[in-house]
């Protein structure tokens, strides 16, 4: 077992983590206070690409993940599904589900609604209370990390290391159960903070050792190079400039970078640019020409060739797909 000093040496530099996470946006789109009595089955995740947060104020509740794995959530438990996906909250494993959007929702305040899925004949002590949030999750230049995150991220696994989370969860439980004046807005803000905390804690703890990117952050000199690239992906970086950021010769830098991340520095830069372009064009509807210029390409044709080489399809396909997605979301919303 590692001692504290050894463990700290294996973690990313906290200053680098802080700078890289400055671009993180976790914006709540809509929230629901859900009161249900057994039996119940509620389906979520009808829109792909949105994160989902659930807090159980009065349980227990079963969570069936997008992969079909069943998790038990008790009172005080919270979970973030960073990629969303079709999942459900159910009172027992064999219960059928209905889409949460098919239930009547009474507005509590801006972006927060109240849903009651209660059977009047069911005893009050069998009541379940959940506060849920659908969130737009954007890590900026770190967006590729979303794909590396676990399908579900439970706050309970963080409490021994981050005890400051406990008062937030206790406050959420009080606000959900007591429904005092202004509780809906307070719950929405607390949900945002807890969800962001889950993401930050996962990065600080090494991202589950799932990425060479994290290994690079453990090397302070190499970490400075990663930070420079992410802070200015549109710069025309040369191997000499990147080596200078590390304070090493080009050959030593290139060998070290490849050894740690598994790819060359310029390939890393190109992949980062294309992932950013995918986000800007596909989700933020930025014109292809604008994205090309912003990422340092002298022509749209050169950008399109690089994009297709890395992503596998031309950037124009994102604009068509984005139009279809907007139509689907409009129908759902």
mmCIF file of C-alpha atoms in Angstrom:
data_model
loop_
_atom_site.group_PDB
_atom_site.id
_atom_site.type_symbol
_atom_site.label_atom_id
_atom_site.label_comp_id
_atom_site.label_asym_id
_atom_site.label_seq_id
_atom_site.Cartn_x
_atom_site.Cartn_y
_atom_site.Cartn_z
ATOM 1 C CA UNK A 1 0.000 0.000 0.000
ATOM 2 C CA UNK A 2 1.296 3.467 -0.930
ATOM 3 C CA UNK A 3 2.094 6.022 1.748
ATOM 4 C CA UNK A 4 0.770 9.574 1.339
ATOM 5 C CA UNK A 5 4.010 10.924 -0.153
ATOM 6 C CA UNK A 6 4.195 8.148 -2.734
ATOM 7 C CA UNK A 7 0.530 8.602 -3.622
ATOM 8 C CA UNK A 8 0.992 12.343 -4.096
ATOM 9 C CA UNK A 9 3.855 11.729 -6.525
ATOM 10 C CA UNK A 10 1.474 9.652 -8.685
ATOM 11 C CA UNK A 11 -1.180 12.357 -8.921
ATOM 12 C CA UNK A 12 -1.338 15.205 -11.448
ATOM 13 C CA UNK A 13 0.108 18.566 -10.486
ATOM 14 C CA UNK A 14 -2.770 20.438 -8.742
ATOM 15 C CA UNK A 15 -1.840 23.743 -10.403
ATOM 16 C CA UNK A 16 -1.995 22.149 -13.854
ATOM 17 C CA UNK A 17 -5.309 20.498 -13.037
ATOM 18 C CA UNK A 18 -6.730 23.817 -11.855
ATOM 19 C CA UNK A 19 -5.682 25.637 -15.017
ATOM 20 C CA UNK A 20 -6.939 22.903 -17.298
ATOM 21 C CA UNK A 21 -10.303 22.690 -15.522
ATOM 22 C CA UNK A 22 -10.877 26.446 -15.739
ATOM 23 C CA UNK A 23 -12.596 25.882 -19.081
ATOM 24 C CA UNK A 24 -15.045 23.342 -17.669
ATOM 25 C CA UNK A 25 -18.716 24.194 -18.041
ATOM 26 C CA UNK A 26 -21.438 22.146 -16.385
ATOM 27 C CA UNK A 27 -24.672 23.975 -17.075
ATOM 28 C CA UNK A 28 -27.991 22.713 -15.741
ATOM 29 C CA UNK A 29 -30.707 22.739 -18.400
ATOM 30 C CA UNK A 30 -33.624 21.421 -16.395
ATOM 31 C CA UNK A 31 -34.146 19.889 -12.981
ATOM 32 C CA UNK A 32 -36.875 17.767 -11.455
ATOM 33 C CA UNK A 33 -37.953 17.090 -7.889
ATOM 34 C CA UNK A 34 -39.524 13.657 -8.169
ATOM 35 C CA UNK A 35 -41.808 12.128 -5.563
ATOM 36 C CA UNK A 36 -42.831 8.537 -6.218
ATOM 37 C CA UNK A 37 -44.376 5.620 -4.399
ATOM 38 C CA UNK A 38 -43.602 1.979 -5.083
ATOM 39 C CA UNK A 39 -43.893 0.414 -7.546
ATOM 40 C CA UNK A 40 -42.381 2.859 -10.064
ATOM 41 C CA UNK A 41 -40.092 2.878 -13.090
ATOM 42 C CA UNK A 42 -38.832 6.140 -14.564
ATOM 43 C CA UNK A 43 -36.812 6.316 -17.790
ATOM 44 C CA UNK A 44 -34.226 9.055 -18.524
ATOM 45 C CA UNK A 45 -31.627 9.938 -21.126
ATOM 46 C CA UNK A 46 -33.839 10.530 -24.109
ATOM 47 C CA UNK A 47 -31.403 13.109 -25.529
ATOM 48 C CA UNK A 48 -27.866 11.869 -26.190
ATOM 49 C CA UNK A 49 -24.855 13.953 -25.213
ATOM 50 C CA UNK A 50 -26.275 15.447 -22.034
ATOM 51 C CA UNK A 51 -25.021 14.547 -18.584
ATOM 52 C CA UNK A 52 -27.512 13.423 -15.943
ATOM 53 C CA UNK A 53 -27.320 13.907 -12.186
ATOM 54 C CA UNK A 54 -29.466 12.153 -9.563
ATOM 55 C CA UNK A 55 -29.620 12.709 -5.812
ATOM 56 C CA UNK A 56 -31.683 10.405 -3.582
ATOM 57 C CA UNK A 57 -33.183 12.353 -0.688
ATOM 58 C CA UNK A 58 -35.358 9.458 0.463
ATOM 59 C CA UNK A 59 -34.604 5.968 -0.798
ATOM 60 C CA UNK A 60 -33.780 3.315 -1.632
ATOM 61 C CA UNK A 61 -33.848 3.459 -5.446
ATOM 62 C CA UNK A 62 -32.350 1.198 -8.099
ATOM 63 C CA UNK A 63 -30.399 2.808 -10.936
ATOM 64 C CA UNK A 64 -30.185 0.784 -14.147
ATOM 65 C CA UNK A 65 -27.257 2.202 -16.139
ATOM 66 C CA UNK A 66 -27.146 2.589 -19.931
ATOM 67 C CA UNK A 67 -25.175 -0.680 -20.036
ATOM 68 C CA UNK A 68 -27.893 -2.420 -18.017
ATOM 69 C CA UNK A 69 -25.949 -2.674 -14.745
ATOM 70 C CA UNK A 70 -28.112 -2.395 -11.636
ATOM 71 C CA UNK A 71 -26.931 -0.164 -8.765
ATOM 72 C CA UNK A 72 -28.621 0.390 -5.403
ATOM 73 C CA UNK A 73 -28.864 4.022 -4.265
ATOM 74 C CA UNK A 74 -29.786 4.775 -0.681
ATOM 75 C CA UNK A 75 -30.760 8.009 1.058
ATOM 76 C CA UNK A 76 -28.001 10.607 0.615
ATOM 77 C CA UNK A 77 -26.478 8.983 -2.483
ATOM 78 C CA UNK A 78 -25.698 11.015 -5.612
ATOM 79 C CA UNK A 79 -24.532 9.947 -9.060
ATOM 80 C CA UNK A 80 -23.354 11.652 -12.238
ATOM 81 C CA UNK A 81 -23.704 10.024 -15.643
ATOM 82 C CA UNK A 82 -21.282 12.219 -17.618
ATOM 83 C CA UNK A 83 -22.410 10.960 -21.037
ATOM 84 C CA UNK A 84 -26.058 10.537 -20.113
ATOM 85 C CA UNK A 85 -27.616 7.773 -22.160
ATOM 86 C CA UNK A 86 -30.811 5.808 -21.654
ATOM 87 C CA UNK A 87 -31.100 4.730 -18.017
ATOM 88 C CA UNK A 88 -33.783 4.362 -15.391
ATOM 89 C CA UNK A 89 -34.667 4.796 -11.724
ATOM 90 C CA UNK A 90 -36.811 1.900 -10.543
ATOM 91 C CA UNK A 91 -38.281 0.529 -7.339
ATOM 92 C CA UNK A 92 -37.437 -3.094 -8.212
ATOM 93 C CA UNK A 93 -35.383 -4.781 -10.935
ATOM 94 C CA UNK A 94 -38.344 -6.186 -12.888
ATOM 95 C CA UNK A 95 -40.548 -3.076 -12.975
ATOM 96 C CA UNK A 96 -41.503 -1.601 -16.401
ATOM 97 C CA UNK A 97 -40.522 2.015 -17.113
ATOM 98 C CA UNK A 98 -42.262 5.087 -18.437
ATOM 99 C CA UNK A 99 -40.485 8.109 -19.880
ATOM 100 C CA UNK A 100 -40.064 10.814 -17.256
ATOM 101 C CA UNK A 101 -41.236 13.401 -19.791
ATOM 102 C CA UNK A 102 -44.619 11.669 -20.092
ATOM 103 C CA UNK A 103 -45.500 12.613 -16.501
ATOM 104 C CA UNK A 104 -47.229 15.843 -15.500
ATOM 105 C CA UNK A 105 -44.724 18.429 -14.258
ATOM 106 C CA UNK A 106 -45.639 21.486 -12.186
ATOM 107 C CA UNK A 107 -43.187 24.421 -12.361
ATOM 108 C CA UNK A 108 -41.440 25.312 -9.099
ATOM 109 C CA UNK A 109 -39.150 28.017 -10.484
ATOM 110 C CA UNK A 110 -37.162 28.707 -13.620
ATOM 111 C CA UNK A 111 -35.865 25.350 -14.985
ATOM 112 C CA UNK A 112 -37.118 23.325 -11.975
ATOM 113 C CA UNK A 113 -40.307 21.257 -12.025
ATOM 114 C CA UNK A 114 -42.126 19.049 -9.538
ATOM 115 C CA UNK A 115 -43.228 15.566 -10.582
ATOM 116 C CA UNK A 116 -45.448 13.277 -8.522
ATOM 117 C CA UNK A 117 -45.697 9.629 -9.506
ATOM 118 C CA UNK A 118 -47.648 8.577 -6.437
ATOM 119 C CA UNK A 119 -50.285 5.974 -5.805
ATOM 120 C CA UNK A 120 -52.737 7.379 -3.226
ATOM 121 C CA UNK A 121 -53.295 3.885 -1.827
ATOM 122 C CA UNK A 122 -49.592 3.367 -1.085
ATOM 123 C CA UNK A 123 -48.498 4.141 2.518
ATOM 124 C CA UNK A 124 -46.599 7.415 2.908
ATOM 125 C CA UNK A 125 -43.552 5.675 4.383
ATOM 126 C CA UNK A 126 -42.931 4.012 1.013
ATOM 127 C CA UNK A 127 -42.410 7.414 -0.604
ATOM 128 C CA UNK A 128 -39.201 7.998 -2.573
ATOM 129 C CA UNK A 129 -37.751 11.467 -3.195
ATOM 130 C CA UNK A 130 -35.185 12.202 -5.917
ATOM 131 C CA UNK A 131 -33.737 15.439 -7.273
ATOM 132 C CA UNK A 132 -32.501 15.095 -10.854
ATOM 133 C CA UNK A 133 -30.738 17.425 -13.253
ATOM 134 C CA UNK A 134 -30.134 17.233 -16.992
ATOM 135 C CA UNK A 135 -26.874 19.072 -17.746
ATOM 136 C CA UNK A 136 -24.877 20.338 -20.687
ATOM 137 C CA UNK A 137 -21.353 19.141 -19.964
ATOM 138 C CA UNK A 138 -18.423 20.787 -21.729
ATOM 139 C CA UNK A 139 -14.789 20.308 -20.730
ATOM 140 C CA UNK A 140 -13.501 22.684 -23.393
ATOM 141 C CA UNK A 141 -10.072 21.558 -24.528
ATOM 142 C CA UNK A 142 -10.370 18.558 -22.219
ATOM 143 C CA UNK A 143 -13.531 17.306 -23.930
ATOM 144 C CA UNK A 144 -11.872 13.987 -24.921
ATOM 145 C CA UNK A 145 -11.746 13.127 -21.214
ATOM 146 C CA UNK A 146 -15.547 12.729 -21.161
ATOM 147 C CA UNK A 147 -15.189 9.567 -23.221
ATOM 148 C CA UNK A 148 -12.694 8.176 -20.695
ATOM 149 C CA UNK A 149 -14.954 8.734 -17.689
ATOM 150 C CA UNK A 150 -16.834 5.857 -16.067
ATOM 151 C CA UNK A 151 -20.410 5.330 -17.199
ATOM 152 C CA UNK A 152 -21.624 6.232 -13.712
ATOM 153 C CA UNK A 153 -19.721 8.234 -11.075
ATOM 154 C CA UNK A 154 -20.986 7.859 -7.497
ATOM 155 C CA UNK A 155 -20.270 10.529 -4.941
ATOM 156 C CA UNK A 156 -20.053 7.935 -2.154
ATOM 157 C CA UNK A 157 -16.680 6.742 -3.415
ATOM 158 C CA UNK A 158 -15.292 10.256 -2.883
ATOM 159 C CA UNK A 159 -16.419 10.914 0.700
ATOM 160 C CA UNK A 160 -13.404 9.368 2.498
ATOM 161 C CA UNK A 161 -11.059 11.612 0.483
ATOM 162 C CA UNK A 162 -13.316 14.681 0.226
ATOM 163 C CA UNK A 163 -15.324 14.901 3.470
ATOM 164 C CA UNK A 164 -16.376 18.463 2.604
ATOM 165 C CA UNK A 165 -18.922 16.921 0.217
ATOM 166 C CA UNK A 166 -20.963 15.518 3.094
ATOM 167 C CA UNK A 167 -22.446 18.873 4.260
ATOM 168 C CA UNK A 168 -23.522 19.599 0.661
ATOM 169 C CA UNK A 169 -25.317 16.263 0.425
ATOM 170 C CA UNK A 170 -26.944 16.797 3.813
ATOM 171 C CA UNK A 171 -28.132 20.234 2.672
ATOM 172 C CA UNK A 172 -29.591 18.698 -0.491
ATOM 173 C CA UNK A 173 -31.451 16.132 1.597
ATOM 174 C CA UNK A 174 -32.952 18.828 3.847
ATOM 175 C CA UNK A 175 -33.954 21.075 0.945
ATOM 176 C CA UNK A 176 -35.567 18.218 -0.980
ATOM 177 C CA UNK A 177 -37.545 16.786 1.932
ATOM 178 C CA UNK A 178 -38.584 20.026 3.675
ATOM 179 C CA UNK A 179 -39.399 22.048 0.529
ATOM 180 C CA UNK A 180 -38.859 25.410 2.258
ATOM 181 C CA UNK A 181 -39.181 28.761 0.519
ATOM 182 C CA UNK A 182 -36.720 29.036 -2.361
ATOM 183 C CA UNK A 183 -35.652 25.394 -2.072
ATOM 184 C CA UNK A 184 -35.850 24.654 -5.808
ATOM 185 C CA UNK A 185 -33.266 27.242 -6.820
ATOM 186 C CA UNK A 186 -30.962 26.258 -3.956
ATOM 187 C CA UNK A 187 -31.172 22.583 -4.965
ATOM 188 C CA UNK A 188 -30.313 23.398 -8.580
ATOM 189 C CA UNK A 189 -27.163 25.267 -7.532
ATOM 190 C CA UNK A 190 -26.131 22.548 -5.088
ATOM 191 C CA UNK A 191 -26.597 19.901 -7.793
ATOM 192 C CA UNK A 192 -24.307 21.866 -10.127
ATOM 193 C CA UNK A 193 -21.624 22.158 -7.445
ATOM 194 C CA UNK A 194 -21.727 18.481 -6.437
ATOM 195 C CA UNK A 195 -21.646 17.325 -10.072
ATOM 196 C CA UNK A 196 -18.659 19.590 -10.836
ATOM 197 C CA UNK A 197 -16.950 18.332 -7.682
ATOM 198 C CA UNK A 198 -17.343 14.728 -8.859
ATOM 199 C CA UNK A 199 -15.626 15.592 -12.150
ATOM 200 C CA UNK A 200 -12.794 17.498 -10.493
ATOM 201 C CA UNK A 201 -12.187 14.729 -7.957
ATOM 202 C CA UNK A 202 -11.975 12.145 -10.746
ATOM 203 C CA UNK A 203 -9.331 14.226 -12.552
ATOM 204 C CA UNK A 204 -7.405 14.945 -9.354
ATOM 205 C CA UNK A 205 -7.345 11.249 -8.502
ATOM 206 C CA UNK A 206 -5.709 10.420 -11.819
ATOM 207 C CA UNK A 207 -8.705 9.695 -14.074
ATOM 208 C CA UNK A 208 -8.556 6.059 -13.133
ATOM 209 C CA UNK A 209 -5.160 5.809 -14.850
ATOM 210 C CA UNK A 210 -7.101 5.667 -18.117
ATOM 211 C CA UNK A 211 -5.080 8.127 -20.156
ATOM 212 C CA UNK A 212 -1.493 8.849 -21.133
ATOM 213 C CA UNK A 213 -2.597 12.466 -20.867
ATOM 214 C CA UNK A 214 -2.759 12.064 -17.090
ATOM 215 C CA UNK A 215 0.659 10.406 -17.037
ATOM 216 C CA UNK A 216 1.982 13.514 -18.803
ATOM 217 C CA UNK A 217 0.535 15.738 -16.069
ATOM 218 C CA UNK A 218 2.502 13.776 -13.472
ATOM 219 C CA UNK A 219 5.702 14.998 -15.110
ATOM 220 C CA UNK A 220 5.884 18.731 -14.266
ATOM 221 C CA UNK A 221 8.037 19.590 -17.305
ATOM 222 C CA UNK A 222 5.880 17.612 -19.726
ATOM 223 C CA UNK A 223 2.774 18.949 -18.042
ATOM 224 C CA UNK A 224 3.800 22.491 -18.974
ATOM 225 C CA UNK A 225 3.840 21.435 -22.630
ATOM 226 C CA UNK A 226 0.342 19.920 -22.374
ATOM 227 C CA UNK A 227 -0.910 23.092 -20.705
ATOM 228 C CA UNK A 228 0.634 25.311 -23.397
ATOM 229 C CA UNK A 229 -0.988 23.246 -26.180
ATOM 230 C CA UNK A 230 -4.416 23.284 -24.539
ATOM 231 C CA UNK A 231 -4.219 27.008 -23.798
ATOM 232 C CA UNK A 232 -3.372 27.875 -27.409
ATOM 233 C CA UNK A 233 -4.338 25.032 -29.780
ATOM 234 C CA UNK A 234 -4.491 27.391 -32.767
ATOM 235 C CA UNK A 235 -0.829 28.373 -32.519
ATOM 236 C CA UNK A 236 1.493 27.045 -35.234
ATOM 237 C CA UNK A 237 3.500 24.957 -32.779
ATOM 238 C CA UNK A 238 6.848 23.629 -33.936
ATOM 239 C CA UNK A 239 8.690 20.743 -32.321
ATOM 240 C CA UNK A 240 11.407 23.180 -31.264
ATOM 241 C CA UNK A 241 8.901 25.461 -29.490
ATOM 242 C CA UNK A 242 7.307 22.555 -27.632
ATOM 243 C CA UNK A 243 10.714 21.221 -26.620
ATOM 244 C CA UNK A 244 11.571 24.685 -25.326
ATOM 245 C CA UNK A 245 8.442 24.640 -23.139
ATOM 246 C CA UNK A 246 9.784 21.454 -21.563
ATOM 247 C CA UNK A 247 13.347 22.746 -21.377
ATOM 248 C CA UNK A 248 14.800 19.867 -23.377
ATOM 249 C CA UNK A 249 16.269 19.152 -26.789
ATOM 250 C CA UNK A 250 13.876 18.258 -29.612
ATOM 251 C CA UNK A 251 14.963 14.614 -29.646
ATOM 252 C CA UNK A 252 14.688 14.157 -25.871
ATOM 253 C CA UNK A 253 11.317 15.909 -25.789
ATOM 254 C CA UNK A 254 9.869 13.955 -28.732
ATOM 255 C CA UNK A 255 11.017 10.637 -27.275
ATOM 256 C CA UNK A 256 9.656 11.451 -23.814
ATOM 257 C CA UNK A 257 6.303 12.693 -25.156
ATOM 258 C CA UNK A 258 5.819 9.581 -27.313
ATOM 259 C CA UNK A 259 6.830 7.281 -24.468
ATOM 260 C CA UNK A 260 4.325 8.823 -22.025
ATOM 261 C CA UNK A 261 1.319 9.601 -24.238
ATOM 262 C CA UNK A 262 1.707 6.961 -26.928
ATOM 263 C CA UNK A 263 1.542 9.491 -29.790
ATOM 264 C CA UNK A 264 3.819 12.164 -31.248
ATOM 265 C CA UNK A 265 3.463 15.793 -30.073
ATOM 266 C CA UNK A 266 2.164 17.016 -33.441
ATOM 267 C CA UNK A 267 -0.333 14.158 -33.647
ATOM 268 C CA UNK A 268 -1.530 15.084 -30.156
ATOM 269 C CA UNK A 269 -1.973 18.693 -31.262
ATOM 270 C CA UNK A 270 -3.895 17.685 -34.390
ATOM 271 C CA UNK A 271 -6.198 15.336 -32.462
ATOM 272 C CA UNK A 272 -6.926 18.052 -29.899
ATOM 273 C CA UNK A 273 -7.733 20.523 -32.663
ATOM 274 C CA UNK A 274 -10.114 18.129 -34.388
ATOM 275 C CA UNK A 275 -11.921 17.256 -31.168
ATOM 276 C CA UNK A 276 -12.360 20.944 -30.451
ATOM 277 C CA UNK A 277 -13.574 21.477 -34.009
ATOM 278 C CA UNK A 278 -16.102 18.660 -33.593
ATOM 279 C CA UNK A 279 -17.448 20.379 -30.492
ATOM 280 C CA UNK A 280 -17.579 23.844 -32.056
ATOM 281 C CA UNK A 281 -19.114 22.780 -35.364
ATOM 282 C CA UNK A 282 -21.381 19.979 -34.178
ATOM 283 C CA UNK A 283 -22.703 21.432 -30.915
ATOM 284 C CA UNK A 284 -22.046 25.161 -31.043
ATOM 285 C CA UNK A 285 -22.830 25.452 -34.775
ATOM 286 C CA UNK A 286 -19.682 27.409 -35.575
ATOM 287 C CA UNK A 287 -19.062 27.838 -39.341
ATOM 288 C CA UNK A 288 -16.420 25.435 -40.652
ATOM 289 C CA UNK A 289 -14.320 28.282 -42.035
ATOM 290 C CA UNK A 290 -14.315 30.038 -38.647
ATOM 291 C CA UNK A 291 -13.195 26.858 -36.849
ATOM 292 C CA UNK A 292 -10.424 26.338 -39.413
ATOM 293 C CA UNK A 293 -9.065 29.869 -38.906
ATOM 294 C CA UNK A 294 -9.369 29.658 -35.115
ATOM 295 C CA UNK A 295 -7.336 26.447 -35.112
ATOM 296 C CA UNK A 296 -4.534 27.861 -37.232
ATOM 297 C CA UNK A 297 -5.324 26.420 -40.668
ATOM 298 C CA UNK A 298 -4.564 28.598 -43.670
ATOM 299 C CA UNK A 299 -7.371 27.153 -45.757
ATOM 300 C CA UNK A 300 -10.642 25.348 -45.204
ATOM 301 C CA UNK A 301 -9.467 22.597 -47.564
ATOM 302 C CA UNK A 302 -6.391 21.839 -45.428
ATOM 303 C CA UNK A 303 -8.528 21.827 -42.311
ATOM 304 C CA UNK A 304 -11.106 19.494 -43.894
ATOM 305 C CA UNK A 305 -8.402 17.027 -44.937
ATOM 306 C CA UNK A 306 -6.966 16.944 -41.406
ATOM 307 C CA UNK A 307 -10.436 16.620 -39.898
ATOM 308 C CA UNK A 308 -11.373 13.644 -42.083
ATOM 309 C CA UNK A 309 -8.025 11.969 -41.411
ATOM 310 C CA UNK A 310 -8.513 12.170 -37.625
ATOM 311 C CA UNK A 311 -12.293 11.949 -37.175
ATOM 312 C CA UNK A 312 -13.110 9.715 -40.137
ATOM 313 C CA UNK A 313 -15.660 11.900 -41.906
ATOM 314 C CA UNK A 314 -15.663 15.463 -43.305
ATOM 315 C CA UNK A 315 -16.631 18.394 -41.054
ATOM 316 C CA UNK A 316 -19.601 19.150 -43.282
ATOM 317 C CA UNK A 317 -21.314 16.009 -42.005
ATOM 318 C CA UNK A 318 -21.493 17.626 -38.566
ATOM 319 C CA UNK A 319 -23.544 20.546 -39.814
ATOM 320 C CA UNK A 320 -26.133 18.211 -41.340
ATOM 321 C CA UNK A 321 -26.179 16.044 -38.214
ATOM 322 C CA UNK A 322 -26.461 19.130 -35.999
ATOM 323 C CA UNK A 323 -29.519 20.274 -37.938
ATOM 324 C CA UNK A 324 -31.183 16.895 -37.393
ATOM 325 C CA UNK A 325 -30.256 16.873 -33.679
ATOM 326 C CA UNK A 326 -31.744 20.340 -33.207
ATOM 327 C CA UNK A 327 -34.983 19.177 -34.776
ATOM 328 C CA UNK A 328 -35.095 16.102 -32.520
ATOM 329 C CA UNK A 329 -34.337 18.145 -29.386
ATOM 330 C CA UNK A 330 -37.017 20.664 -30.291
ATOM 331 C CA UNK A 331 -39.563 17.848 -30.550
ATOM 332 C CA UNK A 332 -38.431 16.314 -27.244
ATOM 333 C CA UNK A 333 -38.324 19.620 -25.364
#
